[in-house]
Short mmCIF file of C-alpha atoms in Angstrom, two decimals:
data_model
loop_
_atom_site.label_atom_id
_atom_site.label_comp_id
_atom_site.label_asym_id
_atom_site.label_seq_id
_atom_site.Cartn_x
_atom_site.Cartn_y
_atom_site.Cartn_z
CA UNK A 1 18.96 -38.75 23.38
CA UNK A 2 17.10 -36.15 21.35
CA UNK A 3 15.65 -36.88 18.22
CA UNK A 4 15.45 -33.99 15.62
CA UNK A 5 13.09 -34.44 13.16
CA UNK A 6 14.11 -35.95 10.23
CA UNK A 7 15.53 -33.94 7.05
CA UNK A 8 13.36 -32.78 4.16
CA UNK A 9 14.11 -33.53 1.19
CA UNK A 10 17.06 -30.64 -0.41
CA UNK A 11 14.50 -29.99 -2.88
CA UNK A 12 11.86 -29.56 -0.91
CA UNK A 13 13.13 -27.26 1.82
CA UNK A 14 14.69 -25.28 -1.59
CA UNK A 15 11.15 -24.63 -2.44
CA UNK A 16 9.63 -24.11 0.86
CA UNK A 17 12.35 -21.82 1.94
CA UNK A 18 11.38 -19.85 -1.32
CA UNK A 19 7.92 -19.89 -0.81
CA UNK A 20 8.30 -18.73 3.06
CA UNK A 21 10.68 -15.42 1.92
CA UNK A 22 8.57 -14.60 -0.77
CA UNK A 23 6.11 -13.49 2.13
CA UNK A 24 8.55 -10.85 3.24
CA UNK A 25 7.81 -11.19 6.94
CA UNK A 26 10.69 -12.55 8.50
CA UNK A 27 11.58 -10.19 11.01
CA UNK A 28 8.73 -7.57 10.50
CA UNK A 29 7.46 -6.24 13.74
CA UNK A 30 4.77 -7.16 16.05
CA UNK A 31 1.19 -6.54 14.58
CA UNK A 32 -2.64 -7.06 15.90
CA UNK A 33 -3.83 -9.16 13.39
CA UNK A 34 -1.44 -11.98 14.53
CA UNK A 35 -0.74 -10.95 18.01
CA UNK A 36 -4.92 -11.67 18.09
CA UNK A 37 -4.41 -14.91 16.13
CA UNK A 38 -2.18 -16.13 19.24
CA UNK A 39 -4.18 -15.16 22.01
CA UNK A 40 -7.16 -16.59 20.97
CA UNK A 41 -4.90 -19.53 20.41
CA UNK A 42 -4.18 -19.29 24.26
CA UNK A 43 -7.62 -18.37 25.16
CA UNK A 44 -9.56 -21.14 23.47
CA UNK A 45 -7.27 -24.07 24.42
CA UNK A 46 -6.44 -22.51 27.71
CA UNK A 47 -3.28 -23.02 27.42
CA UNK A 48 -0.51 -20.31 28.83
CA UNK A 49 1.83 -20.42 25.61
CA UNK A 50 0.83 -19.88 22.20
CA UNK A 51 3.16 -19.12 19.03
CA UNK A 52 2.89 -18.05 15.38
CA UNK A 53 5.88 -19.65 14.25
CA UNK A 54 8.06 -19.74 11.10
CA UNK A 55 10.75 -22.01 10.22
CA UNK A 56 13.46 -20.32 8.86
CA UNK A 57 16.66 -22.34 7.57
CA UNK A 58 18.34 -22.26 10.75
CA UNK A 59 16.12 -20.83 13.22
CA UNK A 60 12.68 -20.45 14.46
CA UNK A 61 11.10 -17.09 13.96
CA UNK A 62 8.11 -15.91 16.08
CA UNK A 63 5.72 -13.40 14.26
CA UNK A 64 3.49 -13.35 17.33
CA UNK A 65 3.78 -14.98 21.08
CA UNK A 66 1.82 -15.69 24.19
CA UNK A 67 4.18 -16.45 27.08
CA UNK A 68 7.50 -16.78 25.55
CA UNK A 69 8.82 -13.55 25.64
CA UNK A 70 11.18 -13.81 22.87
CA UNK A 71 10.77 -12.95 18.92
CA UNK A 72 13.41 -16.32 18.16
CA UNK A 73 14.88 -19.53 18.76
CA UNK A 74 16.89 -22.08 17.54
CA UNK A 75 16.20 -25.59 15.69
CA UNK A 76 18.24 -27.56 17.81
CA UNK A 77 15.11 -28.60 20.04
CA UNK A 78 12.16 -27.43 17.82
CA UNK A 79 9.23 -29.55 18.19
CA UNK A 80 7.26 -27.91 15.48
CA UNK A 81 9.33 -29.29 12.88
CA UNK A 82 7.91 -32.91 13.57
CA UNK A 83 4.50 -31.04 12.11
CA UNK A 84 5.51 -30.49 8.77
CA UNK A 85 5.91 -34.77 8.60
CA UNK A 86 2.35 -35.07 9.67
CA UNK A 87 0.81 -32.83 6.82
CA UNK A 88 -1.42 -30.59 8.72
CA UNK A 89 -1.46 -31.50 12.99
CA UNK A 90 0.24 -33.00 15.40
CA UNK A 91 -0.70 -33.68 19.43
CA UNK A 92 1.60 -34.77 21.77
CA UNK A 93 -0.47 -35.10 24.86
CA UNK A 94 2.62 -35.99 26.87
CA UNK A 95 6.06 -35.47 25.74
CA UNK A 96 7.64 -37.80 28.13
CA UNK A 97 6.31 -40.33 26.54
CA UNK A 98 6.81 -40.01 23.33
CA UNK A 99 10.48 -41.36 22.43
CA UNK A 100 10.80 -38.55 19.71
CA UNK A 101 10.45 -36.05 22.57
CA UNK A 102 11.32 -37.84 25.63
CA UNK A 103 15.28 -36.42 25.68
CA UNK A 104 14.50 -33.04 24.40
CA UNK A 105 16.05 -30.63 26.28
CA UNK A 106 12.67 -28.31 25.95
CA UNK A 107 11.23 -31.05 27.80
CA UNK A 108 13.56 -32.62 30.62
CA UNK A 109 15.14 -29.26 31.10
CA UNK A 110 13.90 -25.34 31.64
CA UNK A 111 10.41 -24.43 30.78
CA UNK A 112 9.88 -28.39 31.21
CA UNK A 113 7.16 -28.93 27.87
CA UNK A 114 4.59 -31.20 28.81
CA UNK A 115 2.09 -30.96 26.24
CA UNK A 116 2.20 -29.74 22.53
CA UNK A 117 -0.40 -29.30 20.04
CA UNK A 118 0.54 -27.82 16.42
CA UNK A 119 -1.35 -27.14 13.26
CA UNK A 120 0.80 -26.11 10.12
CA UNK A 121 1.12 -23.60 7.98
CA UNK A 122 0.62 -24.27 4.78
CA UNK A 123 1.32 -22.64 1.21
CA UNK A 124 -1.18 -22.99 -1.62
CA UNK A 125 1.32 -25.64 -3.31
CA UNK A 126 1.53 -27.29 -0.23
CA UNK A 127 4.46 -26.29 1.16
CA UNK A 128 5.25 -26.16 4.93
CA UNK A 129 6.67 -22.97 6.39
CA UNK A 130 5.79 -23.44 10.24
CA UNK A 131 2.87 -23.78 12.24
CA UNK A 132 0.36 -22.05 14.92
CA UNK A 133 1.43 -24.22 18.36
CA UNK A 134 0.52 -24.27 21.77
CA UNK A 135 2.49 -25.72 24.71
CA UNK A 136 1.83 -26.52 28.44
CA UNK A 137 4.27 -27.60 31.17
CA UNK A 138 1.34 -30.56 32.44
CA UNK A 139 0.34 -33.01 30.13
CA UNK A 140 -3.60 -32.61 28.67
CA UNK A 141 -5.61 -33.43 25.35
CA UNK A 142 -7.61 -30.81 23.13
CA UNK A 143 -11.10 -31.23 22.69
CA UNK A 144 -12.08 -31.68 19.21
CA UNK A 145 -13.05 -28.25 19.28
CA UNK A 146 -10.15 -26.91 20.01
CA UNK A 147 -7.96 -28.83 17.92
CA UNK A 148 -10.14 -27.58 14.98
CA UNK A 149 -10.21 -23.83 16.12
CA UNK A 150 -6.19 -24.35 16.10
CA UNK A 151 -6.30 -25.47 12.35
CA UNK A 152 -8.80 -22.33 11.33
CA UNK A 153 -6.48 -20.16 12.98
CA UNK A 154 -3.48 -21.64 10.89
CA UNK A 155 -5.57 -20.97 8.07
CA UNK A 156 -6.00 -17.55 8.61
CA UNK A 157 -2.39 -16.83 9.48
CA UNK A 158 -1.74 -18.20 5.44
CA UNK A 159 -4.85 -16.15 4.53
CA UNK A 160 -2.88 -12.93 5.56
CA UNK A 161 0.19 -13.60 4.00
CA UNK A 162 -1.13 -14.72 1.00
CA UNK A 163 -3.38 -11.34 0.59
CA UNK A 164 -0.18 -9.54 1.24
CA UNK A 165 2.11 -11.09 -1.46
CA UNK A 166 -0.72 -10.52 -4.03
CA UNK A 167 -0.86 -7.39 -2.89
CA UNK A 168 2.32 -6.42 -3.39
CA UNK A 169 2.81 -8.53 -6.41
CA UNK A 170 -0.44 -6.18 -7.49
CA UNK A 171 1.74 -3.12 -6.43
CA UNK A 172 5.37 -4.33 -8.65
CA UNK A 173 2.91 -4.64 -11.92
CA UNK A 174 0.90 -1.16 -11.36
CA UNK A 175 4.33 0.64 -10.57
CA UNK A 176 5.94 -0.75 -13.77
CA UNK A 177 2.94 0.33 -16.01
CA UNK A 178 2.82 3.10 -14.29
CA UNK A 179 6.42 3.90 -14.87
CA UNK A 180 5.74 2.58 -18.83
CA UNK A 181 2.73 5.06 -19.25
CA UNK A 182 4.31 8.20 -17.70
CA UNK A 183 7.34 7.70 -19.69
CA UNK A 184 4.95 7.46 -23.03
CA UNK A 185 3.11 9.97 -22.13
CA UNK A 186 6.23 12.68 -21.54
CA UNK A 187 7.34 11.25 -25.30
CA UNK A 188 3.72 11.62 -26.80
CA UNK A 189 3.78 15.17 -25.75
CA UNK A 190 6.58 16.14 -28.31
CA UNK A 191 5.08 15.20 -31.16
CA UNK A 192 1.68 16.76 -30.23
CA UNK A 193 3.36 20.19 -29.94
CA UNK A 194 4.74 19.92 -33.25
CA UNK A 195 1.12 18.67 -34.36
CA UNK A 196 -0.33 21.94 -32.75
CA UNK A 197 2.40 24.48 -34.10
CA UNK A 198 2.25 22.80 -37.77
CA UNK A 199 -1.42 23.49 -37.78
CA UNK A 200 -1.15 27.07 -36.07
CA UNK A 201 1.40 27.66 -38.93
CA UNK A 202 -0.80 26.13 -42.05
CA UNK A 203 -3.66 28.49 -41.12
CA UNK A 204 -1.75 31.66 -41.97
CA UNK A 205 -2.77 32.39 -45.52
CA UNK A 206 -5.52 29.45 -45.73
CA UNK A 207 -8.53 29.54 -47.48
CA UNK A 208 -11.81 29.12 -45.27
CA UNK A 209 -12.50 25.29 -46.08
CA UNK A 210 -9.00 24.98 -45.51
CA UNK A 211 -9.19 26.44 -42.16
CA UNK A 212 -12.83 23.92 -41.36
CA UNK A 213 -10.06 21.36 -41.85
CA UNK A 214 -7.58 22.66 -39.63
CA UNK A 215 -10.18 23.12 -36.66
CA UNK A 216 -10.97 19.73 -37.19
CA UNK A 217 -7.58 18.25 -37.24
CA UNK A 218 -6.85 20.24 -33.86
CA UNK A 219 -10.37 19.11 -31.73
CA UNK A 220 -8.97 15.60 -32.45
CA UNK A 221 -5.52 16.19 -31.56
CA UNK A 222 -6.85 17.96 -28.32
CA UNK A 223 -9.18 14.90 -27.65
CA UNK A 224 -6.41 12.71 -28.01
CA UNK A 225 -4.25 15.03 -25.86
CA UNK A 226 -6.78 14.94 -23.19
CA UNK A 227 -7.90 11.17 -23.38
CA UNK A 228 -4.23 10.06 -22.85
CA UNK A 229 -3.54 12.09 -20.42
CA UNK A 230 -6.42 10.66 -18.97
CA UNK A 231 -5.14 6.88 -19.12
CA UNK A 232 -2.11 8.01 -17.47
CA UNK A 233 -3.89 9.71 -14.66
CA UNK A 234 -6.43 6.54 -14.77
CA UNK A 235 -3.83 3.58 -15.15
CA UNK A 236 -0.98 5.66 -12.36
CA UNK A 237 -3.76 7.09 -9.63
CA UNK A 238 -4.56 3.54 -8.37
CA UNK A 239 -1.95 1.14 -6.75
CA UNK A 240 1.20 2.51 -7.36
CA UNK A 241 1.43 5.85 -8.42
CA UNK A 242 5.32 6.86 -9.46
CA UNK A 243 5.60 10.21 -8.15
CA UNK A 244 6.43 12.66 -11.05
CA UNK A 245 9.86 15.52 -10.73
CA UNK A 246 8.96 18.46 -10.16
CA UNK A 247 10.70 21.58 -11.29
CA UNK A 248 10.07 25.27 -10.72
CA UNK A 249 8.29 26.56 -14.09
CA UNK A 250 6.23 29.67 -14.90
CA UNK A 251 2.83 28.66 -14.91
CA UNK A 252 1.97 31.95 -16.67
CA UNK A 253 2.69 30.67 -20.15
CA UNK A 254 1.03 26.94 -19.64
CA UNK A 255 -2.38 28.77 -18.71
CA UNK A 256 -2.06 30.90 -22.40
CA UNK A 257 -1.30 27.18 -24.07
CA UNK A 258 -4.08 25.39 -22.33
CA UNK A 259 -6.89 28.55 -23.14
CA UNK A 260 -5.23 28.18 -27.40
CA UNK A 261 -5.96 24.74 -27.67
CA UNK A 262 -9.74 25.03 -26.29
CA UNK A 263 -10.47 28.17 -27.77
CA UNK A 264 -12.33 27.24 -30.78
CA UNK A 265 -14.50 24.42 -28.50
CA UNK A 266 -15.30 27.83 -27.17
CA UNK A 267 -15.96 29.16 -29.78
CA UNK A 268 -18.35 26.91 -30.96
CA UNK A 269 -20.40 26.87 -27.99
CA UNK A 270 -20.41 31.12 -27.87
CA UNK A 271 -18.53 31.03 -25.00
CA UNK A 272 -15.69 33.49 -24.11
CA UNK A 273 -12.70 31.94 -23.07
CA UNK A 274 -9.89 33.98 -21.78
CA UNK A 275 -6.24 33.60 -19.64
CA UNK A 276 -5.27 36.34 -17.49
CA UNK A 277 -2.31 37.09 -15.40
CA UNK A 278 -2.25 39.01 -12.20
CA UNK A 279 1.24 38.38 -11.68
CA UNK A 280 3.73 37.05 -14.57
CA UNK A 281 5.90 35.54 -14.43
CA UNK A 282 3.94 33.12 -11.94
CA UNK A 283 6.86 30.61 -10.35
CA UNK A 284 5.68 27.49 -8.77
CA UNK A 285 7.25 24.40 -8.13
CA UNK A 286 5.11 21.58 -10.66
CA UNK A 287 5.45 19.30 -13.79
CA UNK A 288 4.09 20.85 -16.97
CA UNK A 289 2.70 18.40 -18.69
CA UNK A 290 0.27 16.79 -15.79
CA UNK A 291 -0.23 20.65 -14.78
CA UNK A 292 -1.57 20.94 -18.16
CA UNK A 293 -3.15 18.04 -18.68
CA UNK A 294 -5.24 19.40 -15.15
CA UNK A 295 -5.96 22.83 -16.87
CA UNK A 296 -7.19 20.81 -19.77
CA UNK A 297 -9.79 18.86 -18.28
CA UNK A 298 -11.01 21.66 -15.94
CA UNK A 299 -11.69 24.13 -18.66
CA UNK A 300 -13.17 21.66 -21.01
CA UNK A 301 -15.68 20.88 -17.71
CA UNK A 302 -16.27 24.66 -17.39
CA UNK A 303 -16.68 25.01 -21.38
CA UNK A 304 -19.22 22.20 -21.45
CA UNK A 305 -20.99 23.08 -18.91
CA UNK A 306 -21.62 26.76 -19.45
CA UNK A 307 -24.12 27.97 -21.82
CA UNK A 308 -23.89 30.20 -24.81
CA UNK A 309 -23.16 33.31 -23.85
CA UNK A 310 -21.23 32.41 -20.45
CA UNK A 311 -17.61 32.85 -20.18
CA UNK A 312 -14.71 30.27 -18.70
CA UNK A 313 -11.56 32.56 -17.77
CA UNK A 314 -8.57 31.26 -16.09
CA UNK A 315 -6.60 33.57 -13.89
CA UNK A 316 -2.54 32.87 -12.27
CA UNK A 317 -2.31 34.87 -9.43
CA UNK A 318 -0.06 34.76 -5.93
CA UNK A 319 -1.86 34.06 -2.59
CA UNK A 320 0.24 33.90 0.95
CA UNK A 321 3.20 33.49 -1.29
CA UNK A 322 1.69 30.56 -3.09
CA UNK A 323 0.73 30.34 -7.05
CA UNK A 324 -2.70 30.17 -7.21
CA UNK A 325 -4.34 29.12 -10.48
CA UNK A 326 -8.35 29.81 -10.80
CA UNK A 327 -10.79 28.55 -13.19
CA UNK A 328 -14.12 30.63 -13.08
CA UNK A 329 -17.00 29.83 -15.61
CA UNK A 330 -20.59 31.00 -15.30
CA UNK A 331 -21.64 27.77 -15.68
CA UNK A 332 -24.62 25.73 -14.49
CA UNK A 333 -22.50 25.05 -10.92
CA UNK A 334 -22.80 22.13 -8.84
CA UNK A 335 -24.68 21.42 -5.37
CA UNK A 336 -21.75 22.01 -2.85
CA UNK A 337 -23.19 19.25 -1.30
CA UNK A 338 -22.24 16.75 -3.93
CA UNK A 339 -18.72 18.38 -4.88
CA UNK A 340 -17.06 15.79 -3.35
CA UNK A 341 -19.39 12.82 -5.80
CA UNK A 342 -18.27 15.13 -8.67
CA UNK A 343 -14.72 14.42 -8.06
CA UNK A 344 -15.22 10.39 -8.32
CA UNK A 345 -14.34 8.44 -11.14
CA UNK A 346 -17.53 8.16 -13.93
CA UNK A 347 -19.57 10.50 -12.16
CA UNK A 348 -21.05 13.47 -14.19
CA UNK A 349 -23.16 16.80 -14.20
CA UNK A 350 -26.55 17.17 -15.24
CA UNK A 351 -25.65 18.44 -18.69
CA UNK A 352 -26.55 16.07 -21.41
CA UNK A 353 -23.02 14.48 -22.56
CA UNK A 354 -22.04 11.38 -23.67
CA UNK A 355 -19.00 9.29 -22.25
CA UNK A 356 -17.89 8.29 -18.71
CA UNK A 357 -17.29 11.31 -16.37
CA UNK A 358 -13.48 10.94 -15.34
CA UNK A 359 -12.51 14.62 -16.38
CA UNK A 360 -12.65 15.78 -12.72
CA UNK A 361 -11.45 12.71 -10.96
CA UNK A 362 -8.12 12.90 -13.20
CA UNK A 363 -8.11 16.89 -11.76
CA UNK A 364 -7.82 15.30 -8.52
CA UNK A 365 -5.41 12.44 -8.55
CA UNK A 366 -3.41 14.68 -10.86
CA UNK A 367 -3.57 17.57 -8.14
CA UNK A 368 -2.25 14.60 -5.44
CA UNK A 369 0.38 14.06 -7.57
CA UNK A 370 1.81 17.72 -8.35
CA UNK A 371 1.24 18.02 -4.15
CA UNK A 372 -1.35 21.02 -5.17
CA UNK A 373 -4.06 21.74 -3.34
CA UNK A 374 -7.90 22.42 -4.76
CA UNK A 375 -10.85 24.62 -3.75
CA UNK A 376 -13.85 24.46 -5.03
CA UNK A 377 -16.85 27.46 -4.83
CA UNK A 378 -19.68 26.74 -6.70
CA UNK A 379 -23.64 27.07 -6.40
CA UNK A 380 -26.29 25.73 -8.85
CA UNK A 381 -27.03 28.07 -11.71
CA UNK A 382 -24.30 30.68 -10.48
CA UNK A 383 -21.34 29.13 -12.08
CA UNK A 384 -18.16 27.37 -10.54
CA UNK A 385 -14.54 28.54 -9.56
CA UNK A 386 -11.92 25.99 -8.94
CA UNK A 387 -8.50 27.08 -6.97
CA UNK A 388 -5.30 25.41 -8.08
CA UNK A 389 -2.75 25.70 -5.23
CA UNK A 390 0.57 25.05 -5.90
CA UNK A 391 4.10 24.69 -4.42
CA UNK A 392 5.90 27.53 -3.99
CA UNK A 393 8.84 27.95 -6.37
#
């Protein structure tokens, strides 16, 4: 008669059962990485059937085969649970004579097991959740060898699926701050507006040291504008971006906001900063506040890097049916063969600044996000113009 392995104990298989659906991949399909895992398993102990095998609570699930041709089976006649009572391998060189598989139905019936060698998979805690086999209908030994190449190959199997639920428990945490920061960040903008407007009101009728006051109070309201906008873009454009609603908006108005609160950085530098509309209004399918957060950080690029006397002017325009938003300075420009480098996170211009360059890599991972396309034209010493593309309306 047919001896199943014996029980675990309730707690244990709780725990184990736990562990193995926390990997999420129970029936996932077929993929390379362990489809390669068991044929090498074939390959190096020549034998013609080799499984990656989980033990589910009632069944035995294959994640990758050699020679089986089937994704499942049963536990009635599993052999690989006798592997999670030997704590890491078990060889049977001849299952007829052992009396644990000598009535197995596996064995004395169809495909007639002769041989089975199995190492196990194990969790970091310990935990069994199946095992990297190989079977033969005529009895045989594995070298030493072999048996150890089985046992590195079980260990790789765990390597993968523990990468992947760190991964993905990576993922949960950078979508939920994402989700936190994006939600701040829409709030934050309220107040800010009012912050602008109060100060845009107080300088009507204000004396002149009054006013030196006022400028002041708005450059740090538009560096803390810009900065958090920045951690947003910083904190969301890696693992786990939550994509942002989009609504159709006239973009007309946001470049005329955006060219206001950098006028008097301008201003200070002699440079001319002006918003123009070819078309208004100018419809296009975004999200204002990452739109302008975008505008921000490419004109206060343009307005640091152009010299006094140059000019920054930002133009919303149609093209092929498409709002087009342009940002043209007559800067010091940038080789076009290290535009792309510009676009990286801490990477700057040759202008003396201080501060970590992430102005123009928060352009682009806010551009990915508002699905708008850039262009970039610029030559050394000629000045720079970068195309905002955006959905249509």
């Amino acid at each position: 008669m047919h001896q199943p392995a014996p029980a675990l104990s309730e707690h244990i298989e709780s725990r184990r059962l736990a562990s193995l659906h926390a990997y999420c991949i129970l029936d996932t399909p077929t993929e390379p990485v362990f489809d390669d895992i068991s044929r090498i398993a074939s390959t190096v102990c020549q034998t013609p059937i080799a499984v990656v095998n989980l033990i589910d609570a009632d069944r035995q699930w294959f994640k990758a085969e050699v020679g089986l041709g089937v994704r499942q089976a049963s536990m009635d006649a599993s052999i690989c649970t006798h592997v999670f009572l030997e704590h890491d391998y078990l060889e049977i060189p001849d299952t007829t004579q052992d009396p644990r598989f000598a009535c197995n139905p596996l064995v004395v019936g169809e495909p007639g097991y002769r041989f089975y060698a199995g190492a196990l998979l194990k969790t970091p805690d310990g935990l069994p959740i199946g095992t990297v086999c190989v079977l033969d209908t005529r009895p045989r030994r594995l070298t030493p060898e072999q048996a150890d190449t089985l046992r590195a190959l079980a260990r790789q199997v765990m390597a993968q699926l523990e990468l992947r639920r760190l991964l993905a428990e990576a993922h949960a945490v950078s979508a939920q701050r994402a989700r936190v920061l994006a939600s701040a960040g829409h709030d934050l903008q309220i107040p800010l507006r009012a912050a602008f407007y109060a100060i845009h009101r107080a300088r009507a009728g204000a004396r002149e040291e009054q006013i030196a006051r006022l400028d002041h109070a708005e450059q740090e309201l538009n560096a803390i504008q810009q900065k958090f906008g920045e951690l947003i873009a910083s904190a969301t454009g890696r693992g786990g971006f939550v994509p942002p609603s989009l609504d159709v908006a006239d973009v007309a108005p946001m470049l005329d906001q955006v060219a206001a609160s950098w006028q008097r950085a301008a201003t200070r530098k002699a440079v001319t900063l002006t918003a123009r509309h070819e078309q208004s209004p100018c419809l296009a399918c975004t999200h204002a506040g990452l739109l302008e957060t975008l505008l921000g950080n490419l004109v206060s690029n343009a307005v640091k890097y152009t010299p006094s006397g140059g000019r920054v002017d930002l133009v919303c325009r149609y093209e092929h049916g498409l709002a087009c938003i342009d940002v043209i300075d007559t800067g010091v420009g940038m080789d076009p063969a290290r535009v792309d480098r510009y676009f990286e996170a801490f990477q700057q211009g040759d202008a003396q600044s201080e501060g970590l360059g992430l102005g123009l890599w928060i352009v682009r991972q806010t551009a990915e996000a508002l699905a708008a396309d850039l262009d970039v034209a610029s030559s050394p010493g000629e000045g720079t113009r970068i195309t905002v593309r955006l959905p249509p309306g």
